[in-house]
Coordinates of C-alpha atoms in Angstrom, one line a residue:
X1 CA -74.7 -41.4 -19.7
X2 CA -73.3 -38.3 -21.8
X3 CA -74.1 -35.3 -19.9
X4 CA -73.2 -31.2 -20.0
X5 CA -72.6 -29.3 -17.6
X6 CA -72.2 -25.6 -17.1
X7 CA -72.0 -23.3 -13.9
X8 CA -73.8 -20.2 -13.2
X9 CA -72.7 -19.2 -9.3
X10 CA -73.8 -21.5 -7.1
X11 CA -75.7 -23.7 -9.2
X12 CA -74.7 -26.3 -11.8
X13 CA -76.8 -26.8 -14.9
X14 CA -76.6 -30.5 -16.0
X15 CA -78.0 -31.1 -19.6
X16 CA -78.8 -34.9 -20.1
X17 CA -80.8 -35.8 -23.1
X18 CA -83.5 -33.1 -23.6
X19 CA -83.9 -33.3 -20.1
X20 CA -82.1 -29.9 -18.1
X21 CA -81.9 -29.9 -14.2
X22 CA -80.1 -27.3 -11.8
X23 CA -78.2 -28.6 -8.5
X24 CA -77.9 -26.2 -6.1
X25 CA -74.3 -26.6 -4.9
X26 CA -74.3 -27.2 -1.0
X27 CA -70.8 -24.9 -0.4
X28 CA -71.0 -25.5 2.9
X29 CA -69.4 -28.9 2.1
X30 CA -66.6 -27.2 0.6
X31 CA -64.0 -25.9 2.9
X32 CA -64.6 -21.9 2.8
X33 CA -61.6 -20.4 4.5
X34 CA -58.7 -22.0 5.4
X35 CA -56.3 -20.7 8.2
X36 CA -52.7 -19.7 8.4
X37 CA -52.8 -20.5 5.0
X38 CA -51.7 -17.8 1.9
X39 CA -55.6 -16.9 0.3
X40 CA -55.4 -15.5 -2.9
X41 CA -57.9 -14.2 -5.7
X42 CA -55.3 -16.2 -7.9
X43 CA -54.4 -14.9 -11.6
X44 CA -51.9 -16.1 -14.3
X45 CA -49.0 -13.4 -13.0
X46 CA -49.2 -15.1 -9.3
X47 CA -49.5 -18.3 -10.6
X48 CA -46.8 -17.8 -13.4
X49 CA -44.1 -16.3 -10.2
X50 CA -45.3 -18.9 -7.7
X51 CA -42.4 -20.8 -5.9
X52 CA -42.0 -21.7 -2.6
X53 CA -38.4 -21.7 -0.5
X54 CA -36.3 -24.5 -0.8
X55 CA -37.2 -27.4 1.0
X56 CA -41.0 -26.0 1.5
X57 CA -44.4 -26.5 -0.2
X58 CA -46.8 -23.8 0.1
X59 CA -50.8 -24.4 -0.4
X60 CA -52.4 -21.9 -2.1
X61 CA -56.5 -20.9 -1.7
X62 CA -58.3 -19.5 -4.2
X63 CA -60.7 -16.8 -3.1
X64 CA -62.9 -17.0 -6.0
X65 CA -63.6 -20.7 -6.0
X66 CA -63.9 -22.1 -2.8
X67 CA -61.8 -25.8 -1.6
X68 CA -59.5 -24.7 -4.7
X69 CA -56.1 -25.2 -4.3
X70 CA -53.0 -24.8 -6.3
X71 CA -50.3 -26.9 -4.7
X72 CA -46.3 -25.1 -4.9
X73 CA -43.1 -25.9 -4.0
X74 CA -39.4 -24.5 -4.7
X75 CA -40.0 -25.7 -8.7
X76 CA -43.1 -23.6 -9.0
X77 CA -47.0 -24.9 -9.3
X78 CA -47.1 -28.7 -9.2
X79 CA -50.5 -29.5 -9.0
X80 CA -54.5 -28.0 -9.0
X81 CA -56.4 -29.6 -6.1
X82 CA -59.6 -29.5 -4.5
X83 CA -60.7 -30.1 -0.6
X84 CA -63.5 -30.9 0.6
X85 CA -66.2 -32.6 3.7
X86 CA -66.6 -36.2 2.9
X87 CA -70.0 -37.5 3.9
X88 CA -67.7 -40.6 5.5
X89 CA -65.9 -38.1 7.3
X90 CA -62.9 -36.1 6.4
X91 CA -61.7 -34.0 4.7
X92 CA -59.6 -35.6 1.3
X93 CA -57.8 -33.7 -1.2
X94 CA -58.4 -34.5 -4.8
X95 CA -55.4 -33.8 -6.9
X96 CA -57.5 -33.3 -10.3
X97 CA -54.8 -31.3 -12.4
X98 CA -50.9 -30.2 -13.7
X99 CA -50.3 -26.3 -14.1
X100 CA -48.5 -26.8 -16.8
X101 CA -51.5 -28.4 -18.4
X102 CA -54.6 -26.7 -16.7
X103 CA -54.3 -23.2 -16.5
X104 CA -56.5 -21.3 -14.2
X105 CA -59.8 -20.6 -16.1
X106 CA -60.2 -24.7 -16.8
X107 CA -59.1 -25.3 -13.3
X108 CA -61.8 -23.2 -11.7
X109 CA -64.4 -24.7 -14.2
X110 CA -63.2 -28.6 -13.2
X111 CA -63.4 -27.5 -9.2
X112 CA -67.4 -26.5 -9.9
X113 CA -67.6 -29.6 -11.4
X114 CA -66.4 -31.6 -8.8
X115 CA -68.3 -29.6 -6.4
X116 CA -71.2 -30.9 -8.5
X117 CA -70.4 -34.5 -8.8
X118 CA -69.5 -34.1 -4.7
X119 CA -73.0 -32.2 -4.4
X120 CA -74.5 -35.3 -6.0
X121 CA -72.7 -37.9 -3.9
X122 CA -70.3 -38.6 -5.8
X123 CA -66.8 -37.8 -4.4
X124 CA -63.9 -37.8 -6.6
X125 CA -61.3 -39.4 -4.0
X126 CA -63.4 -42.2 -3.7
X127 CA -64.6 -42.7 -7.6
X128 CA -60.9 -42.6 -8.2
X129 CA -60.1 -45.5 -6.0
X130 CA -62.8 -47.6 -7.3
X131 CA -62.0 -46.4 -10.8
X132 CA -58.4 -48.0 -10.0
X133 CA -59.7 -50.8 -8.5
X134 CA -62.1 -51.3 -11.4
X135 CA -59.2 -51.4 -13.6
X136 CA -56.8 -53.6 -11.5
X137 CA -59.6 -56.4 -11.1
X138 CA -60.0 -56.2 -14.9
X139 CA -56.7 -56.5 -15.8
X140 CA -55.8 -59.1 -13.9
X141 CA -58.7 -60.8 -16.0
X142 CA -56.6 -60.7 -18.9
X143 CA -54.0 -62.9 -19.4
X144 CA -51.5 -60.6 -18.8
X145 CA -52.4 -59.8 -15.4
X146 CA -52.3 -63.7 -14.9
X147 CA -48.8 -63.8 -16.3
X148 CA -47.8 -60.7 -13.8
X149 CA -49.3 -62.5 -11.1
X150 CA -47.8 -65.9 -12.6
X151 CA -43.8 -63.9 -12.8
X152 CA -44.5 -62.9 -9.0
X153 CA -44.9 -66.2 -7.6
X154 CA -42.2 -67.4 -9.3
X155 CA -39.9 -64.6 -8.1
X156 CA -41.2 -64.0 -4.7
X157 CA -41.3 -68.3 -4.4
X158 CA -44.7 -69.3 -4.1
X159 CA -44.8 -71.6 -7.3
X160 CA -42.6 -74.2 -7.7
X161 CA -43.2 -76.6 -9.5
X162 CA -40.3 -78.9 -9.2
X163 CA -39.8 -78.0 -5.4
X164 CA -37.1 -76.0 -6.1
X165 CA -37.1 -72.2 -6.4
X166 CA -36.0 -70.4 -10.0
X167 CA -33.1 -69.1 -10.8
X168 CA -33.5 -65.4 -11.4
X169 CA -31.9 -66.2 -14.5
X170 CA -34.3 -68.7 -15.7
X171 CA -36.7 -65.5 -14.8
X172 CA -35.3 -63.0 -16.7
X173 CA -35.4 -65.3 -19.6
X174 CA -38.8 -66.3 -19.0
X175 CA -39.8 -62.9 -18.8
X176 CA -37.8 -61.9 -21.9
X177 CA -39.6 -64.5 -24.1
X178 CA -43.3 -63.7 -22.0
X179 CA -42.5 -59.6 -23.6
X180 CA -41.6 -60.9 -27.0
X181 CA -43.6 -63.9 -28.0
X182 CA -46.9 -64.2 -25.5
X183 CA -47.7 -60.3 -24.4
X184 CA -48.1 -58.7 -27.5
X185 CA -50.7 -61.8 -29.1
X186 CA -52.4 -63.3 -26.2
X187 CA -51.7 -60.5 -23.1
X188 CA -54.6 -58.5 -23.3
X189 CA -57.3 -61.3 -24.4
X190 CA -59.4 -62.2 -21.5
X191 CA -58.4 -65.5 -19.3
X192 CA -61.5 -67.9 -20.9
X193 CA -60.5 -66.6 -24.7
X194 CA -56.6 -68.1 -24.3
X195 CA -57.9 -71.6 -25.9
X196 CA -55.6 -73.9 -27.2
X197 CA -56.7 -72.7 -30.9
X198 CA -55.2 -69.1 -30.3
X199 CA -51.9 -70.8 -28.1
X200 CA -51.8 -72.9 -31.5
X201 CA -52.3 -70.4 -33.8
X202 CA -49.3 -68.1 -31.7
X203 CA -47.0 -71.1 -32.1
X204 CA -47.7 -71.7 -35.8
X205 CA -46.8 -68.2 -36.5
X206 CA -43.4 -68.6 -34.8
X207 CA -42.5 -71.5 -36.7
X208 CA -43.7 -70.1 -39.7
X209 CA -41.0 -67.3 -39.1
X210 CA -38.5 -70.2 -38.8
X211 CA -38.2 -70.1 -35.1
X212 CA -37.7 -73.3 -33.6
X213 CA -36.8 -74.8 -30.3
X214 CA -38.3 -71.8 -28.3
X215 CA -41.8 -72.2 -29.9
X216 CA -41.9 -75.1 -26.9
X217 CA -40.2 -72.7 -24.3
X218 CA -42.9 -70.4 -25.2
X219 CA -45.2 -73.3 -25.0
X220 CA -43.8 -74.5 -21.8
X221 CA -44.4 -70.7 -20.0
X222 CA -47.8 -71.1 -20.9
X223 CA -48.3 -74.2 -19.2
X224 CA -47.0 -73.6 -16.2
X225 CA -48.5 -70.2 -16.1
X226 CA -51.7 -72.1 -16.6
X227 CA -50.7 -74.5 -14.1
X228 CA -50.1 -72.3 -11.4
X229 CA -53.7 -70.6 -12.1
X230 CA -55.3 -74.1 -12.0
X231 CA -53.4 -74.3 -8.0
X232 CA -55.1 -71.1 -7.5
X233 CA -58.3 -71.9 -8.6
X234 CA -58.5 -69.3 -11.1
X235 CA -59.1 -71.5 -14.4
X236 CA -60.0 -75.0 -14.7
X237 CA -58.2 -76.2 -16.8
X238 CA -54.6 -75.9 -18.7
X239 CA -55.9 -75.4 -22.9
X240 CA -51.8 -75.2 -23.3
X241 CA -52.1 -79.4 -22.8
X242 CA -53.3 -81.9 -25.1
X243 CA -51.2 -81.2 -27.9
X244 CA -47.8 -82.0 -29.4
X245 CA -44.7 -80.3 -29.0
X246 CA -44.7 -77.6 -32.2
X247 CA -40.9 -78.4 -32.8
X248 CA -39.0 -81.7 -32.3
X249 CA -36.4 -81.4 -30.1
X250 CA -33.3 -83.1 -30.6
X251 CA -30.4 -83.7 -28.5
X252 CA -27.7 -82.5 -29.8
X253 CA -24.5 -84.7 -30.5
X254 CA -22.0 -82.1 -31.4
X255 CA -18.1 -82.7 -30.2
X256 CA -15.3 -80.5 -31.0
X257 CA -13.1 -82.6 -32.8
X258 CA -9.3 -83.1 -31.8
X259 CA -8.3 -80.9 -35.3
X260 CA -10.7 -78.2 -34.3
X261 CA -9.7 -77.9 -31.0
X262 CA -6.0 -77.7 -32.4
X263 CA -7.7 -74.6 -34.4
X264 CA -9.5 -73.2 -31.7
X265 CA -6.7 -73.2 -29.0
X266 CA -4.0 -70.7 -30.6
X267 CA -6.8 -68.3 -30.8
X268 CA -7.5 -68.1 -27.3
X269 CA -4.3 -68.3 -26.2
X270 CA -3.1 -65.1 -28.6
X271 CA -6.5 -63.1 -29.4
X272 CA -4.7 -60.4 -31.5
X273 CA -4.7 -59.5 -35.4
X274 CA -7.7 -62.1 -36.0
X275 CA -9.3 -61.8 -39.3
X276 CA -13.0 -63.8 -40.5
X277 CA -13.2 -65.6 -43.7
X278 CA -14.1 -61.8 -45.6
X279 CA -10.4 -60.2 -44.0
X280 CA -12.6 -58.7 -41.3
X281 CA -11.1 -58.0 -38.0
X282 CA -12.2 -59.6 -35.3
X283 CA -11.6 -58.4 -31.3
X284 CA -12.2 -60.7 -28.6
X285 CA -10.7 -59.5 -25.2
X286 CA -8.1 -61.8 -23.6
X287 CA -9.7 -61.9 -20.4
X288 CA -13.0 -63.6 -22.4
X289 CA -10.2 -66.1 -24.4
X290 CA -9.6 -67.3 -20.6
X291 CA -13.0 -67.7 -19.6
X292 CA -13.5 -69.9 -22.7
X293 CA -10.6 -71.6 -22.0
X294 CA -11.6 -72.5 -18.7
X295 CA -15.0 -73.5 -19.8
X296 CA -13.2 -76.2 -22.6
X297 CA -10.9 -77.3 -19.5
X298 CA -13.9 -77.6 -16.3
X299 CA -16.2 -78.5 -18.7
X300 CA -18.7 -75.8 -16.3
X301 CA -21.4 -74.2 -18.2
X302 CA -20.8 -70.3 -19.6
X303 CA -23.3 -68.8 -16.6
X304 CA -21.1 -71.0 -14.0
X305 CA -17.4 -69.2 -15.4
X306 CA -18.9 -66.0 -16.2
X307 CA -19.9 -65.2 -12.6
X308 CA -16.5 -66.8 -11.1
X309 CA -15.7 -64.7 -7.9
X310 CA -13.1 -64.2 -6.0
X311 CA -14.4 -64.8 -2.8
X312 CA -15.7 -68.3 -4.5
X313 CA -12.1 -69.6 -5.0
X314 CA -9.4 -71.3 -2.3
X315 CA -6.0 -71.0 -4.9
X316 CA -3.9 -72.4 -1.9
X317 CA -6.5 -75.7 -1.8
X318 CA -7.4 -75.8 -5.7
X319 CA -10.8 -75.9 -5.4
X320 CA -13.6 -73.3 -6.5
X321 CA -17.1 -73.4 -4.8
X322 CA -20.0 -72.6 -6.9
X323 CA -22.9 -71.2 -5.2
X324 CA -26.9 -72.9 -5.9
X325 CA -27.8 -69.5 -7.3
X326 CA -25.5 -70.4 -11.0
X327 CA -25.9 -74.5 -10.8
X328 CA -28.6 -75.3 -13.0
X329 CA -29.3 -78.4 -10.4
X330 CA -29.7 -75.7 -7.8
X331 CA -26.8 -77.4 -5.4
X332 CA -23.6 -76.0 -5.0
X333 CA -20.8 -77.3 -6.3
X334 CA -17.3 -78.1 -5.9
X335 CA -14.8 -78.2 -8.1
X336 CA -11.2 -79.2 -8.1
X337 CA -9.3 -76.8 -10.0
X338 CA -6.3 -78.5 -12.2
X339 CA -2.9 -76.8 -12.5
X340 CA -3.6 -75.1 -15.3
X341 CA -6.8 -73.7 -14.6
X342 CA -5.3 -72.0 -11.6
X343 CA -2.8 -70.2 -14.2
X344 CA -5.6 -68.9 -16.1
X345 CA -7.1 -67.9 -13.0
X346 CA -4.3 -65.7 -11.5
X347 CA -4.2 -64.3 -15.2
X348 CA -7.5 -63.5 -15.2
X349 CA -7.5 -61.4 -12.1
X350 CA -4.7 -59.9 -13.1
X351 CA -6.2 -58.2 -15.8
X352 CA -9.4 -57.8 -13.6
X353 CA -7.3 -55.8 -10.9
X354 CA -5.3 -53.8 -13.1
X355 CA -3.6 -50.4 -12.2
X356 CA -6.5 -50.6 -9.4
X357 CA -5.6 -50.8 -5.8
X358 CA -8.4 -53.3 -4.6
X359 CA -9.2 -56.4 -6.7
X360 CA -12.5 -56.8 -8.3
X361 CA -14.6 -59.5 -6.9
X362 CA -15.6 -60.7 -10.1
X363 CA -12.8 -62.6 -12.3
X364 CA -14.5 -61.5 -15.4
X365 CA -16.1 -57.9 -14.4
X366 CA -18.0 -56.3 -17.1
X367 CA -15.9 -53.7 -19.3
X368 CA -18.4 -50.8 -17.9
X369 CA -19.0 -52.0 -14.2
X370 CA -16.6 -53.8 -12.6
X371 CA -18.5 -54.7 -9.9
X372 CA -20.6 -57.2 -11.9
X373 CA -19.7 -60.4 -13.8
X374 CA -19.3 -60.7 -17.3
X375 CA -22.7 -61.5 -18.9
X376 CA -22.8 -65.4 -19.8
X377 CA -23.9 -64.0 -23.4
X378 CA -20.9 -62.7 -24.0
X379 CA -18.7 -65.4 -24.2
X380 CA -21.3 -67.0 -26.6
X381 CA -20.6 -64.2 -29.0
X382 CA -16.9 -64.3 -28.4
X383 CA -16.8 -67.9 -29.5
X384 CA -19.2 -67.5 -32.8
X385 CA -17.0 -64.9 -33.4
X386 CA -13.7 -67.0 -33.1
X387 CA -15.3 -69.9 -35.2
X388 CA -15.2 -67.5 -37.9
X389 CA -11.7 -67.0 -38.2
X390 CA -10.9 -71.0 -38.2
X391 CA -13.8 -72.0 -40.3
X392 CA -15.3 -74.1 -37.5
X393 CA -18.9 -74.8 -38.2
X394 CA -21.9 -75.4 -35.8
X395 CA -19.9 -75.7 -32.6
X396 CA -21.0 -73.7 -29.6
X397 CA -19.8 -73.3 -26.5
X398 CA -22.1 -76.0 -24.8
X399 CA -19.9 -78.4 -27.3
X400 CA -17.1 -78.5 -25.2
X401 CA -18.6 -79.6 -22.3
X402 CA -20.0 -82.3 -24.1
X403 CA -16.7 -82.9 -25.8
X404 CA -15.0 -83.5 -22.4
X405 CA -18.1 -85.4 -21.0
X406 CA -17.2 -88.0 -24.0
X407 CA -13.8 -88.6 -23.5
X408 CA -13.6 -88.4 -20.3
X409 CA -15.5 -92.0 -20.3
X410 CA -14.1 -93.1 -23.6
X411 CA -11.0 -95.4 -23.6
X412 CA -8.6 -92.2 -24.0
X413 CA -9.3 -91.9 -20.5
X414 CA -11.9 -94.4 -19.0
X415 CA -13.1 -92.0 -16.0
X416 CA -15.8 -94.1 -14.4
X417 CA -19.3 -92.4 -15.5
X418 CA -20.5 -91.2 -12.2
X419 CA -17.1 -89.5 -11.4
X420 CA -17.8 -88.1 -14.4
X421 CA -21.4 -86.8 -13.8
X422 CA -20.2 -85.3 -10.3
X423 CA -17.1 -83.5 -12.3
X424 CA -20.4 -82.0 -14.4
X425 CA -22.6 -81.3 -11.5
X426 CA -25.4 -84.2 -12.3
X427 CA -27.1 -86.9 -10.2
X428 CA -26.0 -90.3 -11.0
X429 CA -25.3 -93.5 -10.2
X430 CA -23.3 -95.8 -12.3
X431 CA -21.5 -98.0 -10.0
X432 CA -24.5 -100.9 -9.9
X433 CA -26.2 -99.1 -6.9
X434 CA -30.3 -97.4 -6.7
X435 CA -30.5 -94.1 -8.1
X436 CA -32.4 -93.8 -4.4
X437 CA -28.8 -94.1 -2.4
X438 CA -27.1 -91.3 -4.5
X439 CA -29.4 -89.0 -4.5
X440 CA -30.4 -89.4 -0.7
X441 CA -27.8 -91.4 1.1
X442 CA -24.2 -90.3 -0.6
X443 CA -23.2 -87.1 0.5
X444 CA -19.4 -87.4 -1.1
X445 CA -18.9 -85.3 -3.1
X446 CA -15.7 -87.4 -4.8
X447 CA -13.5 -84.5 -4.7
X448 CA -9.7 -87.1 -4.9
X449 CA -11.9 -88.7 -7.8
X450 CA -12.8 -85.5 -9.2
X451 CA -9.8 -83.8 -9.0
X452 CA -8.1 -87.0 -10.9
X453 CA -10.8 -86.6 -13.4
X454 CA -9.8 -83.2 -14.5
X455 CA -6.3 -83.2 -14.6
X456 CA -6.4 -86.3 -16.6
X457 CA -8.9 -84.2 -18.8
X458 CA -6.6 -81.2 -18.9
X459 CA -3.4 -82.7 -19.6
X460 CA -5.2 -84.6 -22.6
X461 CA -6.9 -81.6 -23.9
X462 CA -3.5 -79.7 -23.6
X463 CA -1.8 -82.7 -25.4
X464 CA -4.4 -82.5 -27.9
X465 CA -3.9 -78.6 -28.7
X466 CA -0.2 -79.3 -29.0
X467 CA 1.2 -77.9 -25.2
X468 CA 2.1 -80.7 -23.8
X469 CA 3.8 -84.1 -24.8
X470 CA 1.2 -86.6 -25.4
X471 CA 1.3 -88.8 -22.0
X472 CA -2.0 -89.6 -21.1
X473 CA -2.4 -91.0 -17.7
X474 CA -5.8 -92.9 -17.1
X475 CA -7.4 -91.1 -13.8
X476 CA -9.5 -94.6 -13.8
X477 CA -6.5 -97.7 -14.3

């Protein structure tokens, strides 16, 4: 209820209504006197040359207001406080106030306040805390505070729902499109108001604004947001079902084609003095040229070459162990590094290493750190930026691992389809056998097979972009 108050000694005149009441301030539950402690009848010239030494922090009592304190340290006054005898026992301070802000007069008038409210049973440390609390327990009412909670499990790996843990990169993308898209529509809306006419409604607006495949990735976080809350028994039910996808997906079927790759590969091979279609320059580092290249000749996805490390790669055995934490299955995986992949390899750290003494650990550090990878972004910009300067349209970088994918297992190469999903990373069985036995009774990892695979891939690729005489050996006769 609004309420006035003004002091007059040791009484405080509350005004409620056209009701007026005096409460006579019981001091004693104020600390008084403090000892070994600096007591001052404080004004603006102390306050304004209070500092304490270096590495100290000084508490100083006001004389004319009892349990007032002004807190200093080495920087000067830092903050007003106010000490006093809880009826639970104790004796909290209250920090109520910033020098800088408060100055004395006001700070002296909101200590007889507090000695009021105190006086009345109401003690500041306490209302604070349940203030807090109050406002934790209602925001975590809100949508928002289910997606925080929702982002926590994820990270910390309470929820998951495929029984496998996230990829902090699948998090941060999550979270990126949460900020975006979800936060600033449904965040502060109450739990029971998200229905699945406002989830609607967001999506429709997306689309309207011609954004299309991540209306359902939005979708898709607020299902399983509402999924977890259902395994929590916050919510009953998940208003994010029920209701078809708000853009069709489809897979793509995009191959570089053999002219195009003849197009693209001079331009990763010699990055320098490219020009667009409008006689723009266009820079693209050599060391990103080789992590494309490597990405068209693996057939590994960009996150996979991007993070490449040292420590990850045996030259002297050709082979190049990628940890869980980059495979999108989340398994490691092996691969069996070709001849020329190893070339661009040693090139790449090169250039990573430098004039410097020690070698990076990444093979594609960042230009500004090089103590962390490339970001997988980058080469996606690097190629759209390419593209532009050989008037290649609607190829991405994910394109070349489908291109290899295709003719690895078309008769230009015949590789037998599940060497070819274990050269990609996937789960597969094409040899006539269960699904059942390769995923839980064939530990092989193929590695001879694999290793045939992409040297038969490389040296057809290579023929293709005009490096090497076209002899195509079949790594499956």
């Amino acid at each position: 209820m609004p309420h006035d108050l003004a002091a007059f000694g040791s009484q405080l005149q509350v005004v409620t209504g056209s009701e007026a009441y005096l409460i006579r301030l019981k001091t004693p539950r104020v600390i008084t006197s403090e000892r070994n402690v600096p007591k001052f009848n404080l004004t603006y010239a102390k306050i304004a040359s209070a500092k304490a030494e270096p590495g100290q922090r000084l508490d100083w009592w006001d004389e004319m207001t009892p349990g007032l304190c002004l807190r200093v340290s080495e920087r000067g006054p830092t903050a007003w406080m106010l000490r006093y005898h809880s009826k639970h026992g104790g004796q909290p301070r209250f920090k109520f106030g910033d020098p800088r802000f408060m100055d004395l007069k006001d700070a002296r008038t909101e200590a007889w306040r507090l000695k009021g409210d105190i006086a009345a049973g109401k003690e500041p440390v306490a209302m604070a805390a349940a203030a807090e609390a109050a406002q934790a327990a209602a925001a975590k009412k809100t949508f928002a505070g289910l997606l925080n909670a929702y982002e926590e499990a994820c990270a910390i790996g309470e929820w998951t729902p495929k029984n496998k843990l996230k990829r902090p990169q699948t998090i941060a993308h999550e979270q990126y499109l949460t900020e975006r898209f979800i936060r600033p529509i449904l965040g502060q809306l109450p739990v029971e108001d998200v229905t699945r006419a406002e989830i609607k409604a967001l999506l429709r607006a997306m689309k309207a604004k011609g954004i299309g495949s991540t209306t359902n990735r939005v979708r898709g976080i607020i299902r399983q947001a509402f999924n977890w809350a259902i395994s929590e028994e916050l919510v009953a039910f998940n208003p994010a079902m029920g209701f078809s996808p708000s853009h069709k997906m489809e897979p793509r079927q995009r191959i570089w084609s053999d002219a195009e790759l003849k197009r693209l590969w001079p331009v990763l091979r010699e990055p320098v003095n490219l020009k667009n279609a409008d006689g723009k320059a266009v820079h693209v580092s050599r060391a990103v040229a080789i992590a494309l290249q490597l990405c068209a000749i693996l057939l590994n996805r960009r996150i996979e070459v991007a993070g490449m490390r040292v420590e990850e790669l045996n030259l002297d055995t050709a082979t190049w162990l990628i940890p869980r934490e980059r495979m999108k299955g989340g398994k490691p995986l092996q691969v069996a590094l070709p001849p020329h992949a190893i070339e661009l390899i040693r090139e790449a750290m090169a250039l990573a290493k430098g004039d410097d003494e020690v070698q990076p650990s990444p093979v594609f550090p960042s230009r500004h750190d090089k103590t962390i990878p490339l970001k997988p972004m980058s080469l996606t910009h690097a190629l759209a930026l390419l593209r532009t300067c050989i008037a290649v349209d609607g190829a991405h970088i994910h394109d070349l691992r489908r291109t290899g994918s295709t003719l690895m297992t078309s008769e230009r190469l015949r590789i037998a389809p599940h060497i070819r999903s274990a050269v990609l990373g996937h789960t597969y069985d094409g040899g006539g056998g269960a699904m059942v036995s390769s995923v839980h009774y064939d530990v092989n990892d193929y590695m001879t097979d694999k290793r045939l695979a992409l040297e038969a891939w490389e040296n057809l690729l290579l023929t293709i972009v005009g490096e090497r005489a076209p002899a195509v050996a079949s790594a499956n006769p």
